[in-house]
PDB file of C-alpha atoms in Angstrom:
ATOM      1  CA  MET A  12       0.000   0.000   0.000  1.00 57.00           C
ATOM      2  CA  SER A  13       1.494   3.341  -1.062  1.00 67.00           C
ATOM      3  CA  GLY A  14       1.096   6.742   0.552  1.00 81.00           C
ATOM      4  CA  GLU A  15      -2.228   7.388  -1.183  1.00 92.00           C
ATOM      5  CA  THR A  16      -5.256   8.482   0.810  1.00 97.00           C
ATOM      6  CA  ALA A  17      -8.470   6.578   1.453  1.00 98.00           C
ATOM      7  CA  ASP A  18     -10.305   8.938  -0.891  1.00 98.00           C
ATOM      8  CA  VAL A  19      -7.938   8.049  -3.730  1.00 98.00           C
ATOM      9  CA  TYR A  20      -8.581   4.341  -3.248  1.00 98.00           C
ATOM     10  CA  LEU A  21     -12.326   4.994  -3.019  1.00 98.00           C
ATOM     11  CA  SER A  22     -12.302   7.033  -6.234  1.00 98.00           C
ATOM     12  CA  ARG A  23     -10.333   4.342  -8.015  1.00 98.00           C
ATOM     13  CA  ALA A  24     -12.763   1.672  -6.814  1.00 98.00           C
ATOM     14  CA  ARG A  25     -15.691   3.705  -8.138  1.00 97.00           C
ATOM     15  CA  LEU A  26     -13.987   4.087 -11.511  1.00 98.00           C
ATOM     16  CA  LEU A  27     -13.329   0.350 -11.716  1.00 98.00           C
ATOM     17  CA  ILE A  28     -16.974  -0.362 -10.925  1.00 96.00           C
ATOM     18  CA  ASP A  29     -18.097   2.115 -13.584  1.00 95.00           C
ATOM     19  CA  LEU A  30     -15.920   0.178 -16.046  1.00 96.00           C
ATOM     20  CA  GLY A  31     -17.446  -3.108 -14.928  1.00 96.00           C
ATOM     21  CA  HIS A  32     -14.319  -4.351 -13.118  1.00 97.00           C
ATOM     22  CA  TRP A  33     -16.025  -5.202  -9.849  1.00 97.00           C
ATOM     23  CA  THR A  34     -13.476  -7.796  -8.734  1.00 96.00           C
ATOM     24  CA  ASP A  35     -10.598  -5.363  -9.218  1.00 96.00           C
ATOM     25  CA  ALA A  36     -12.377  -2.863  -6.969  1.00 98.00           C
ATOM     26  CA  VAL A  37     -12.114  -5.252  -4.010  1.00 98.00           C
ATOM     27  CA  GLU A  38      -8.393  -4.589  -3.481  1.00 97.00           C
ATOM     28  CA  GLU A  39      -8.838  -0.817  -3.705  1.00 98.00           C
ATOM     29  CA  LEU A  40     -11.590  -0.943  -1.094  1.00 98.00           C
ATOM     30  CA  THR A  41      -9.486  -3.160   1.166  1.00 98.00           C
ATOM     31  CA  PHE A  42      -6.772  -0.486   1.163  1.00 98.00           C
ATOM     32  CA  ALA A  43      -9.379   2.238   1.682  1.00 98.00           C
ATOM     33  CA  ARG A  44     -10.904   0.482   4.710  1.00 98.00           C
ATOM     34  CA  ALA A  45      -7.448   0.008   6.231  1.00 98.00           C
ATOM     35  CA  LEU A  46      -6.995   3.780   6.170  1.00 98.00           C
ATOM     36  CA  ALA A  47     -10.569   4.763   7.071  1.00 98.00           C
ATOM     37  CA  PRO A  48     -12.362   1.803   8.691  1.00 98.00           C
ATOM     38  CA  GLU A  49     -15.405   3.837   9.715  1.00 98.00           C
ATOM     39  CA  ASP A  50     -15.947   5.815   6.524  1.00 98.00           C
ATOM     40  CA  ALA A  51     -19.591   5.334   5.503  1.00 98.00           C
ATOM     41  CA  ASP A  52     -18.945   5.828   1.783  1.00 98.00           C
ATOM     42  CA  ILE A  53     -16.181   3.210   1.772  1.00 99.00           C
ATOM     43  CA  LEU A  54     -18.241   0.742   3.796  1.00 99.00           C
ATOM     44  CA  ALA A  55     -21.309   1.267   1.610  1.00 99.00           C
ATOM     45  CA  LEU A  56     -19.355   0.687  -1.588  1.00 99.00           C
ATOM     46  CA  SER A  57     -17.732  -2.374  -0.015  1.00 99.00           C
ATOM     47  CA  ALA A  58     -21.225  -3.707   0.697  1.00 99.00           C
ATOM     48  CA  LEU A  59     -22.285  -3.076  -2.877  1.00 98.00           C
ATOM     49  CA  VAL A  60     -19.269  -4.906  -4.299  1.00 98.00           C
ATOM     50  CA  SER A  61     -19.697  -7.843  -1.927  1.00 98.00           C
ATOM     51  CA  ALA A  62     -23.355  -8.146  -2.911  1.00 97.00           C
ATOM     52  CA  HIS A  63     -22.424  -8.069  -6.592  1.00 96.00           C
ATOM     53  CA  GLU A  64     -19.794 -10.762  -6.018  1.00 96.00           C
ATOM     54  CA  GLY A  65     -22.342 -13.005  -4.312  1.00 96.00           C
ATOM     55  CA  ARG A  66     -21.066 -12.650  -0.746  1.00 97.00           C
ATOM     56  CA  ALA A  67     -24.389 -11.814   0.873  1.00 96.00           C
ATOM     57  CA  GLY A  68     -23.271 -12.201   4.483  1.00 97.00           C
ATOM     58  CA  GLU A  69     -20.259  -9.951   4.012  1.00 98.00           C
ATOM     59  CA  ALA A  70     -22.391  -7.417   2.147  1.00 98.00           C
ATOM     60  CA  ALA A  71     -24.882  -7.300   5.021  1.00 98.00           C
ATOM     61  CA  GLU A  72     -22.066  -6.725   7.522  1.00 98.00           C
ATOM     62  CA  PHE A  73     -20.559  -3.876   5.506  1.00 99.00           C
ATOM     63  CA  ALA A  74     -23.980  -2.305   4.938  1.00 99.00           C
ATOM     64  CA  ALA A  75     -24.871  -2.424   8.634  1.00 98.00           C
ATOM     65  CA  ALA A  76     -21.449  -1.009   9.523  1.00 99.00           C
ATOM     66  CA  ALA A  77     -22.020   1.882   7.102  1.00 99.00           C
ATOM     67  CA  THR A  78     -25.345   2.887   8.662  1.00 98.00           C
ATOM     68  CA  ASP A  79     -23.886   2.445  12.157  1.00 98.00           C
ATOM     69  CA  ALA A  80     -20.910   4.648  11.288  1.00 98.00           C
ATOM     70  CA  ALA A  81     -23.090   7.419   9.863  1.00 98.00           C
ATOM     71  CA  PRO A  82     -26.789   7.150  10.783  1.00 97.00           C
ATOM     72  CA  GLY A  83     -28.901   8.896   8.174  1.00 96.00           C
ATOM     73  CA  HIS A  84     -26.135   8.866   5.540  1.00 98.00           C
ATOM     74  CA  ASP A  85     -27.937   8.786   2.176  1.00 97.00           C
ATOM     75  CA  GLU A  86     -25.646   6.347   0.372  1.00 98.00           C
ATOM     76  CA  ALA A  87     -25.406   4.053   3.382  1.00 98.00           C
ATOM     77  CA  ILE A  88     -29.197   3.903   3.725  1.00 98.00           C
ATOM     78  CA  ILE A  89     -29.998   3.036   0.116  1.00 98.00           C
ATOM     79  CA  THR A  90     -27.093   0.580  -0.088  1.00 98.00           C
ATOM     80  CA  ARG A  91     -28.265  -1.300   2.996  1.00 99.00           C
ATOM     81  CA  ALA A  92     -31.791  -1.339   1.588  1.00 98.00           C
ATOM     82  CA  TRP A  93     -30.464  -2.710  -1.714  1.00 98.00           C
ATOM     83  CA  VAL A  94     -28.408  -5.420  -0.003  1.00 98.00           C
ATOM     84  CA  LEU A  95     -31.447  -6.572   1.991  1.00 98.00           C
ATOM     85  CA  ALA A  96     -33.816  -6.439  -0.977  1.00 98.00           C
ATOM     86  CA  SER A  97     -31.505  -8.049  -3.523  1.00 96.00           C
ATOM     87  CA  SER A  98     -30.819 -10.950  -1.137  1.00 96.00           C
ATOM     88  CA  ASP A  99     -34.574 -11.369  -0.621  1.00 96.00           C
ATOM     89  CA  ASN A 100     -34.226 -10.805   3.130  1.00 97.00           C
ATOM     90  CA  ARG A 101     -37.838  -9.902   3.826  1.00 97.00           C
ATOM     91  CA  ALA A 102     -37.604  -9.833   7.625  1.00 97.00           C
ATOM     92  CA  GLY A 103     -34.460  -7.714   7.586  1.00 97.00           C
ATOM     93  CA  ALA A 104     -35.841  -5.374   4.928  1.00 98.00           C
ATOM     94  CA  VAL A 105     -39.115  -4.710   6.738  1.00 97.00           C
ATOM     95  CA  ALA A 106     -37.286  -4.228  10.049  1.00 97.00           C
ATOM     96  CA  PHE A 107     -34.912  -1.724   8.429  1.00 98.00           C
ATOM     97  CA  ALA A 108     -37.820   0.135   6.818  1.00 98.00           C
ATOM     98  CA  GLU A 109     -39.528   0.411  10.203  1.00 97.00           C
ATOM     99  CA  GLU A 110     -36.248   1.580  11.752  1.00 98.00           C
ATOM    100  CA  LEU A 111     -35.916   4.334   9.151  1.00 98.00           C
ATOM    101  CA  LEU A 112     -39.464   5.529   9.770  1.00 98.00           C
ATOM    102  CA  ARG A 113     -38.890   5.533  13.523  1.00 98.00           C
ATOM    103  CA  ASP A 114     -35.450   7.167  13.620  1.00 98.00           C
ATOM    104  CA  PHE A 115     -35.731   9.571  10.675  1.00 98.00           C
ATOM    105  CA  ALA A 116     -39.409  10.483  10.638  1.00 97.00           C
ATOM    106  CA  THR A 117     -38.822  13.952   9.178  1.00 98.00           C
ATOM    107  CA  SER A 118     -36.341  12.878   6.496  1.00 98.00           C
ATOM    108  CA  ALA A 119     -37.865  12.728   3.029  1.00 98.00           C
ATOM    109  CA  TYR A 120     -34.982  10.576   1.787  1.00 98.00           C
ATOM    110  CA  ALA A 121     -35.118   8.015   4.593  1.00 98.00           C
ATOM    111  CA  THR A 122     -38.891   7.817   4.267  1.00 98.00           C
ATOM    112  CA  LEU A 123     -38.536   7.239   0.527  1.00 98.00           C
ATOM    113  CA  VAL A 124     -36.053   4.400   1.077  1.00 98.00           C
ATOM    114  CA  ALA A 125     -38.399   2.810   3.616  1.00 98.00           C
ATOM    115  CA  THR A 126     -41.213   3.123   1.093  1.00 98.00           C
ATOM    116  CA  ALA A 127     -39.032   1.535  -1.592  1.00 98.00           C
ATOM    117  CA  LEU A 128     -38.468  -1.462   0.681  1.00 98.00           C
ATOM    118  CA  PHE A 129     -42.181  -1.755   1.389  1.00 97.00           C
ATOM    119  CA  SER A 130     -42.906  -1.589  -2.352  1.00 96.00           C
ATOM    120  CA  VAL A 131     -40.924  -4.814  -2.759  1.00 96.00           C
ATOM    121  CA  PHE A 132     -41.906  -6.694   0.376  1.00 96.00           C
ATOM    122  CA  GLY A 133     -45.314  -5.279   1.270  1.00 89.00           C
ATOM    123  CA  GLY A 134     -46.379  -3.857   4.594  1.00 80.00           C
ATOM    124  CA  GLY A 135     -50.086  -3.092   4.499  1.00 91.00           C
ATOM    125  CA  GLN A 136     -51.322   0.088   6.137  1.00 95.00           C
ATOM    126  CA  LEU A 137     -47.886   0.975   7.544  1.00 96.00           C
ATOM    127  CA  ALA A 138     -46.449   0.860   4.033  1.00 97.00           C
ATOM    128  CA  LEU A 139     -49.279   2.978   2.635  1.00 98.00           C
ATOM    129  CA  ASP A 140     -48.875   5.535   5.427  1.00 98.00           C
ATOM    130  CA  ALA A 141     -45.135   5.694   4.735  1.00 98.00           C
ATOM    131  CA  ALA A 142     -45.763   6.215   1.028  1.00 98.00           C
ATOM    132  CA  TRP A 143     -48.186   9.054   1.680  1.00 98.00           C
ATOM    133  CA  GLU A 144     -45.678  10.608   4.091  1.00 98.00           C
ATOM    134  CA  ALA A 145     -42.945  10.392   1.442  1.00 98.00           C
ATOM    135  CA  VAL A 146     -45.199  12.288  -0.969  1.00 98.00           C
ATOM    136  CA  ARG A 147     -46.052  14.861   1.711  1.00 98.00           C
ATOM    137  CA  LEU A 148     -42.389  15.439   2.568  1.00 98.00           C
ATOM    138  CA  ALA A 149     -41.293  15.659  -1.081  1.00 98.00           C
ATOM    139  CA  PRO A 150     -44.282  16.418  -3.332  1.00 98.00           C
ATOM    140  CA  ALA A 151     -41.984  17.222  -6.277  1.00 98.00           C
ATOM    141  CA  ASP A 152     -40.259  13.827  -6.098  1.00 98.00           C
ATOM    142  CA  PRO A 153     -41.572  11.567  -8.894  1.00 97.00           C
ATOM    143  CA  ASP A 154     -40.217   8.463  -7.188  1.00 98.00           C
ATOM    144  CA  ALA A 155     -42.312   9.147  -4.098  1.00 98.00           C
ATOM    145  CA  HIS A 156     -45.460   9.229  -6.243  1.00 98.00           C
ATOM    146  CA  TRP A 157     -44.334   6.125  -8.130  1.00 97.00           C
ATOM    147  CA  LEU A 158     -43.729   4.123  -4.958  1.00 98.00           C
ATOM    148  CA  LEU A 159     -47.089   5.229  -3.590  1.00 98.00           C
ATOM    149  CA  ALA A 160     -48.683   3.779  -6.715  1.00 97.00           C
ATOM    150  CA  ARG A 161     -46.681   0.570  -6.346  1.00 95.00           C
ATOM    151  CA  ILE A 162     -47.816   0.075  -2.759  1.00 96.00           C
ATOM    152  CA  ALA A 163     -51.426   1.026  -3.472  1.00 96.00           C
ATOM    153  CA  ALA A 164     -51.739  -1.395  -6.402  1.00 94.00           C
ATOM    154  CA  PRO A 165     -51.977  -4.710  -4.512  1.00 94.00           C
ATOM    155  CA  MET A 166     -54.314  -3.020  -2.027  1.00 95.00           C
ATOM    156  CA  GLY A 167     -56.816  -2.417  -4.825  1.00 95.00           C
ATOM    157  CA  LEU A 168     -56.629   1.388  -4.560  1.00 96.00           C
ATOM    158  CA  ALA A 169     -57.029   2.024  -8.271  1.00 96.00           C
ATOM    159  CA  GLN A 170     -57.500   5.790  -8.015  1.00 97.00           C
ATOM    160  CA  VAL A 171     -54.364   6.185  -5.902  1.00 97.00           C
ATOM    161  CA  VAL A 172     -52.429   4.086  -8.421  1.00 96.00           C
ATOM    162  CA  GLU A 173     -53.739   6.186 -11.283  1.00 96.00           C
ATOM    163  CA  GLU A 174     -52.853   9.497  -9.641  1.00 97.00           C
ATOM    164  CA  GLY A 175     -49.460   8.246  -8.482  1.00 97.00           C
ATOM    165  CA  VAL A 176     -48.423   7.038 -11.928  1.00 96.00           C
ATOM    166  CA  PHE A 177     -49.655  10.254 -13.515  1.00 96.00           C
ATOM    167  CA  HIS A 178     -47.618  12.511 -11.200  1.00 97.00           C
ATOM    168  CA  ALA A 179     -44.585  10.226 -11.404  1.00 96.00           C
ATOM    169  CA  ARG A 180     -44.528  10.597 -15.173  1.00 95.00           C
ATOM    170  CA  GLN A 181     -45.018  14.371 -15.118  1.00 95.00           C
ATOM    171  CA  LEU A 182     -42.253  15.305 -12.648  1.00 96.00           C
ATOM    172  CA  PRO A 183     -38.528  15.389 -13.549  1.00 95.00           C
ATOM    173  CA  PRO A 184     -36.330  12.871 -11.687  1.00 93.00           C
ATOM    174  CA  PHE A 185     -34.276  14.056  -8.740  1.00 92.00           C
ATOM    175  CA  PRO A 186     -30.486  14.259  -9.320  1.00 90.00           C
ATOM    176  CA  GLY A 187     -28.722  10.970  -8.741  1.00 91.00           C
ATOM    177  CA  ARG A 188     -31.877   8.869  -8.794  1.00 93.00           C
ATOM    178  CA  ARG A 189     -31.025   7.190 -12.101  1.00 92.00           C
ATOM    179  CA  ALA A 190     -27.438   6.288 -11.273  1.00 94.00           C
ATOM    180  CA  GLY A 191     -25.505   4.211  -8.767  1.00 94.00           C
ATOM    181  CA  VAL A 192     -27.476   2.082  -6.323  1.00 97.00           C
ATOM    182  CA  TRP A 193     -30.749   3.695  -7.332  1.00 97.00           C
ATOM    183  CA  LYS A 194     -30.204   2.603 -10.932  1.00 95.00           C
ATOM    184  CA  LEU A 195     -29.656  -0.954  -9.725  1.00 96.00           C
ATOM    185  CA  TRP A 196     -32.865  -0.676  -7.717  1.00 97.00           C
ATOM    186  CA  TRP A 197     -35.049   0.584 -10.570  1.00 96.00           C
ATOM    187  CA  ASP A 198     -33.515  -1.865 -13.051  1.00 95.00           C
ATOM    188  CA  ARG A 199     -34.390  -4.787 -10.824  1.00 96.00           C
ATOM    189  CA  PHE A 200     -37.660  -3.773  -9.203  1.00 95.00           C
ATOM    190  CA  GLY A 201     -39.113  -1.381 -11.783  1.00 94.00           C
ATOM    191  CA  GLY A 202     -38.993   2.405 -11.867  1.00 93.00           C
ATOM    192  CA  VAL A 203     -41.091   5.243 -13.221  1.00 90.00           C
ATOM    193  CA  GLU A 204     -39.904   4.444 -16.738  1.00 84.00           C
ATOM    194  CA  SER A 205     -41.675   1.077 -16.573  1.00 78.00           C
ATOM    195  CA  ALA A 206     -45.061   2.707 -15.949  1.00 68.00           C
ATOM    196  CA  SER A 207     -47.602   2.787 -18.736  1.00 55.00           C
ATOM    197  CA  ALA A 208     -47.826   5.890 -20.876  1.00 48.00           C
ATOM    198  CA  GLY A 209     -51.460   6.340 -19.823  1.00 43.00           C
ATOM    199  CA  SER A 210     -52.907   9.574 -18.508  1.00 36.00           C
ATOM    200  CA  ARG A 211     -55.016  10.110 -15.390  1.00 39.00           C
ATOM    201  CA  THR A 212     -57.777   8.096 -16.982  1.00 27.00           C
ATOM    202  CA  GLY A 213     -55.669   5.298 -18.433  1.00 33.00           C
ATOM    203  CA  GLY A 214     -52.677   4.643 -16.223  1.00 35.00           C
ATOM    204  CA  SER A 215     -53.888   1.936 -13.846  1.00 34.00           C
ATOM    205  CA  ARG A 216     -55.208  -1.598 -13.817  1.00 34.00           C
ATOM    206  CA  ALA A 217     -58.826  -2.319 -13.113  1.00 30.00           C
ATOM    207  CA  ASP A 218     -57.682  -4.882 -10.513  1.00 35.00           C
ATOM    208  CA  GLY A 219     -55.470  -2.332  -8.746  1.00 36.00           C
ATOM    209  CA  GLY A 220     -52.305  -4.093  -9.863  1.00 35.00           C
ATOM    210  CA  ARG A 221     -52.974  -7.437  -8.177  1.00 32.00           C
ATOM    211  CA  GLY A 222     -52.668  -9.435 -11.373  1.00 33.00           C
ATOM    212  CA  ALA A 223     -49.311  -7.846 -12.155  1.00 33.00           C
ATOM    213  CA  ARG A 224     -48.034  -8.642  -8.684  1.00 32.00           C
ATOM    214  CA  ASP A 225     -48.913 -12.291  -9.230  1.00 33.00           C
ATOM    215  CA  GLY A 226     -46.389 -12.476 -12.050  1.00 31.00           C
ATOM    216  CA  ALA A 227     -47.531 -10.796 -15.267  1.00 30.00           C
ATOM    217  CA  ALA A 228     -46.212  -7.369 -16.167  1.00 30.00           C
ATOM    218  CA  GLY A 229     -49.077  -4.935 -15.776  1.00 33.00           C
ATOM    219  CA  ASP A 230     -50.018  -1.440 -16.820  1.00 31.00           C
ATOM    220  CA  GLY A 231     -49.128  -0.149 -13.357  1.00 31.00           C
ATOM    221  CA  GLY A 232     -45.480  -0.903 -14.077  1.00 31.00           C
ATOM    222  CA  TRP A 233     -44.888  -3.986 -11.920  1.00 25.00           C
ATOM    223  CA  PRO A 234     -41.944  -6.066 -13.140  1.00 29.00           C
ATOM    224  CA  ALA A 235     -42.659  -9.574 -14.360  1.00 29.00           C
ATOM    225  CA  GLY A 236     -41.044 -10.949 -11.202  1.00 31.00           C
ATOM    226  CA  ARG A 237     -39.284  -9.678  -8.122  1.00 30.00           C
ATOM    227  CA  GLY A 238     -35.941 -10.376  -9.728  1.00 34.00           C
ATOM    228  CA  GLY A 239     -36.882  -9.047 -13.185  1.00 35.00           C
ATOM    229  CA  ASP A 240     -34.559  -6.501 -14.665  1.00 36.00           C
ATOM    230  CA  GLY A 241     -36.817  -5.041 -17.339  1.00 38.00           C
ATOM    231  CA  TRP A 242     -34.730  -6.198 -20.316  1.00 35.00           C
ATOM    232  CA  GLY A 243     -37.554  -8.262 -21.787  1.00 41.00           C
ATOM    233  CA  GLY A 244     -39.599  -5.206 -22.671  1.00 42.00           C
ATOM    234  CA  ILE A 245     -36.581  -3.350 -24.005  1.00 36.00           C
ATOM    235  CA  LEU A 246     -35.625  -6.225 -26.283  1.00 37.00           C
ATOM    236  CA  LYS A 247     -39.177  -6.499 -27.587  1.00 42.00           C
ATOM    237  CA  VAL A 248     -39.206  -2.804 -28.483  1.00 39.00           C
ATOM    238  CA  ALA A 249     -35.792  -3.128 -30.139  1.00 42.00           C
ATOM    239  CA  ALA A 250     -37.021  -6.088 -32.166  1.00 43.00           C
ATOM    240  CA  VAL A 251     -40.044  -4.138 -33.371  1.00 39.00           C
ATOM    241  CA  VAL A 252     -37.908  -1.127 -34.334  1.00 39.00           C
ATOM    242  CA  PHE A 253     -35.484  -3.392 -36.209  1.00 42.00           C
ATOM    243  CA  ALA A 254     -38.304  -5.129 -38.067  1.00 41.00           C
ATOM    244  CA  VAL A 255     -39.862  -1.809 -39.071  1.00 37.00           C
ATOM    245  CA  GLY A 256     -36.477  -0.615 -40.342  1.00 45.00           C
ATOM    246  CA  LEU A 257     -36.074  -3.709 -42.504  1.00 40.00           C
ATOM    247  CA  LEU A 258     -39.574  -3.264 -43.887  1.00 36.00           C
ATOM    248  CA  LEU A 259     -38.951   0.380 -44.819  1.00 40.00           C
ATOM    249  CA  ALA A 260     -35.635  -0.529 -46.465  1.00 44.00           C
ATOM    250  CA  TRP A 261     -37.342  -3.265 -48.482  1.00 38.00           C
ATOM    251  CA  LEU A 262     -40.090  -0.897 -49.610  1.00 36.00           C
ATOM    252  CA  ALA A 263     -37.537   1.747 -50.625  1.00 46.00           C
ATOM    253  CA  ALA A 264     -35.646  -0.788 -52.728  1.00 47.00           C
ATOM    254  CA  ARG A 265     -38.710  -1.863 -54.706  1.00 43.00           C
TER     255      ARG A 265
END
C-alpha cells in the first residue's frame, strides 16, 4: 500500500466499478478500509461490491457497519436497503424500513427508502402511510409518487395508483436517482420508466395491480417478477424497431 489516501482508493474503486471491473475494486476498497475503517462511503461501496460478487453475508455486515458509522447517511441507507432487498431478506428489509421511519421520521430521503423497501416486500397500512408521508415530505419527487402507486396497487386502490403514476410521469427525476445504487434498484424492481404511458384516466389496472403482482407485467409498471430486470420489454421494443427498419428498407428498394 502506497502513501495514497483513502479517498484516492475509493475514487479508483468507483472508476473500476463504472468500467465493470467489480473484482478489481475489491483490493482498492481493502486499502481504503485500512486507512478509514469507519468511513460510511467506503463501507457502503464495499457492501455493494460484496453483494455483486455473491457474498451476501459480508455485504450485510458492511452495509450495517455503514449505517452504524453514519446514521442517516444517504448512500449508506440506500445501499443497505439494496443489499437486503436483492438478497430477498424480507424480515431484515421490513425491520430496516420500520427503523428508518422511527429514527428519521422527518427525512424525506429516509422515508422514501423505507417506502421503496415496502414496495418490494409489502407492509399493508404501515407501508401505505409511509408512502403518503414520502409524498407529503417531497411532493416534487416523482419516485415518491411512483412508490405510492406501487404500494397502493396490490391493495386495490385504483385511483391512488392512477394518480401516483400520472404525477410520477409528469415530474422530472431528482439528481442521482437514475445512477448508482438507485439505478440498480429501478432496473431490478421497476422504476417510473416502466409505468404505462397512460394519462389520469388510463394509467392503472382495473384490478389495482394485483394481477401484475402475481407475475404478469401490468399497466401499473410492476416487473414480471421480483428479480426481473426489465430487459424483456426493451428487447421487444428493439425487435419491433429493427423489423420496421427492414420493412422500410425493403419498400424503398422496390
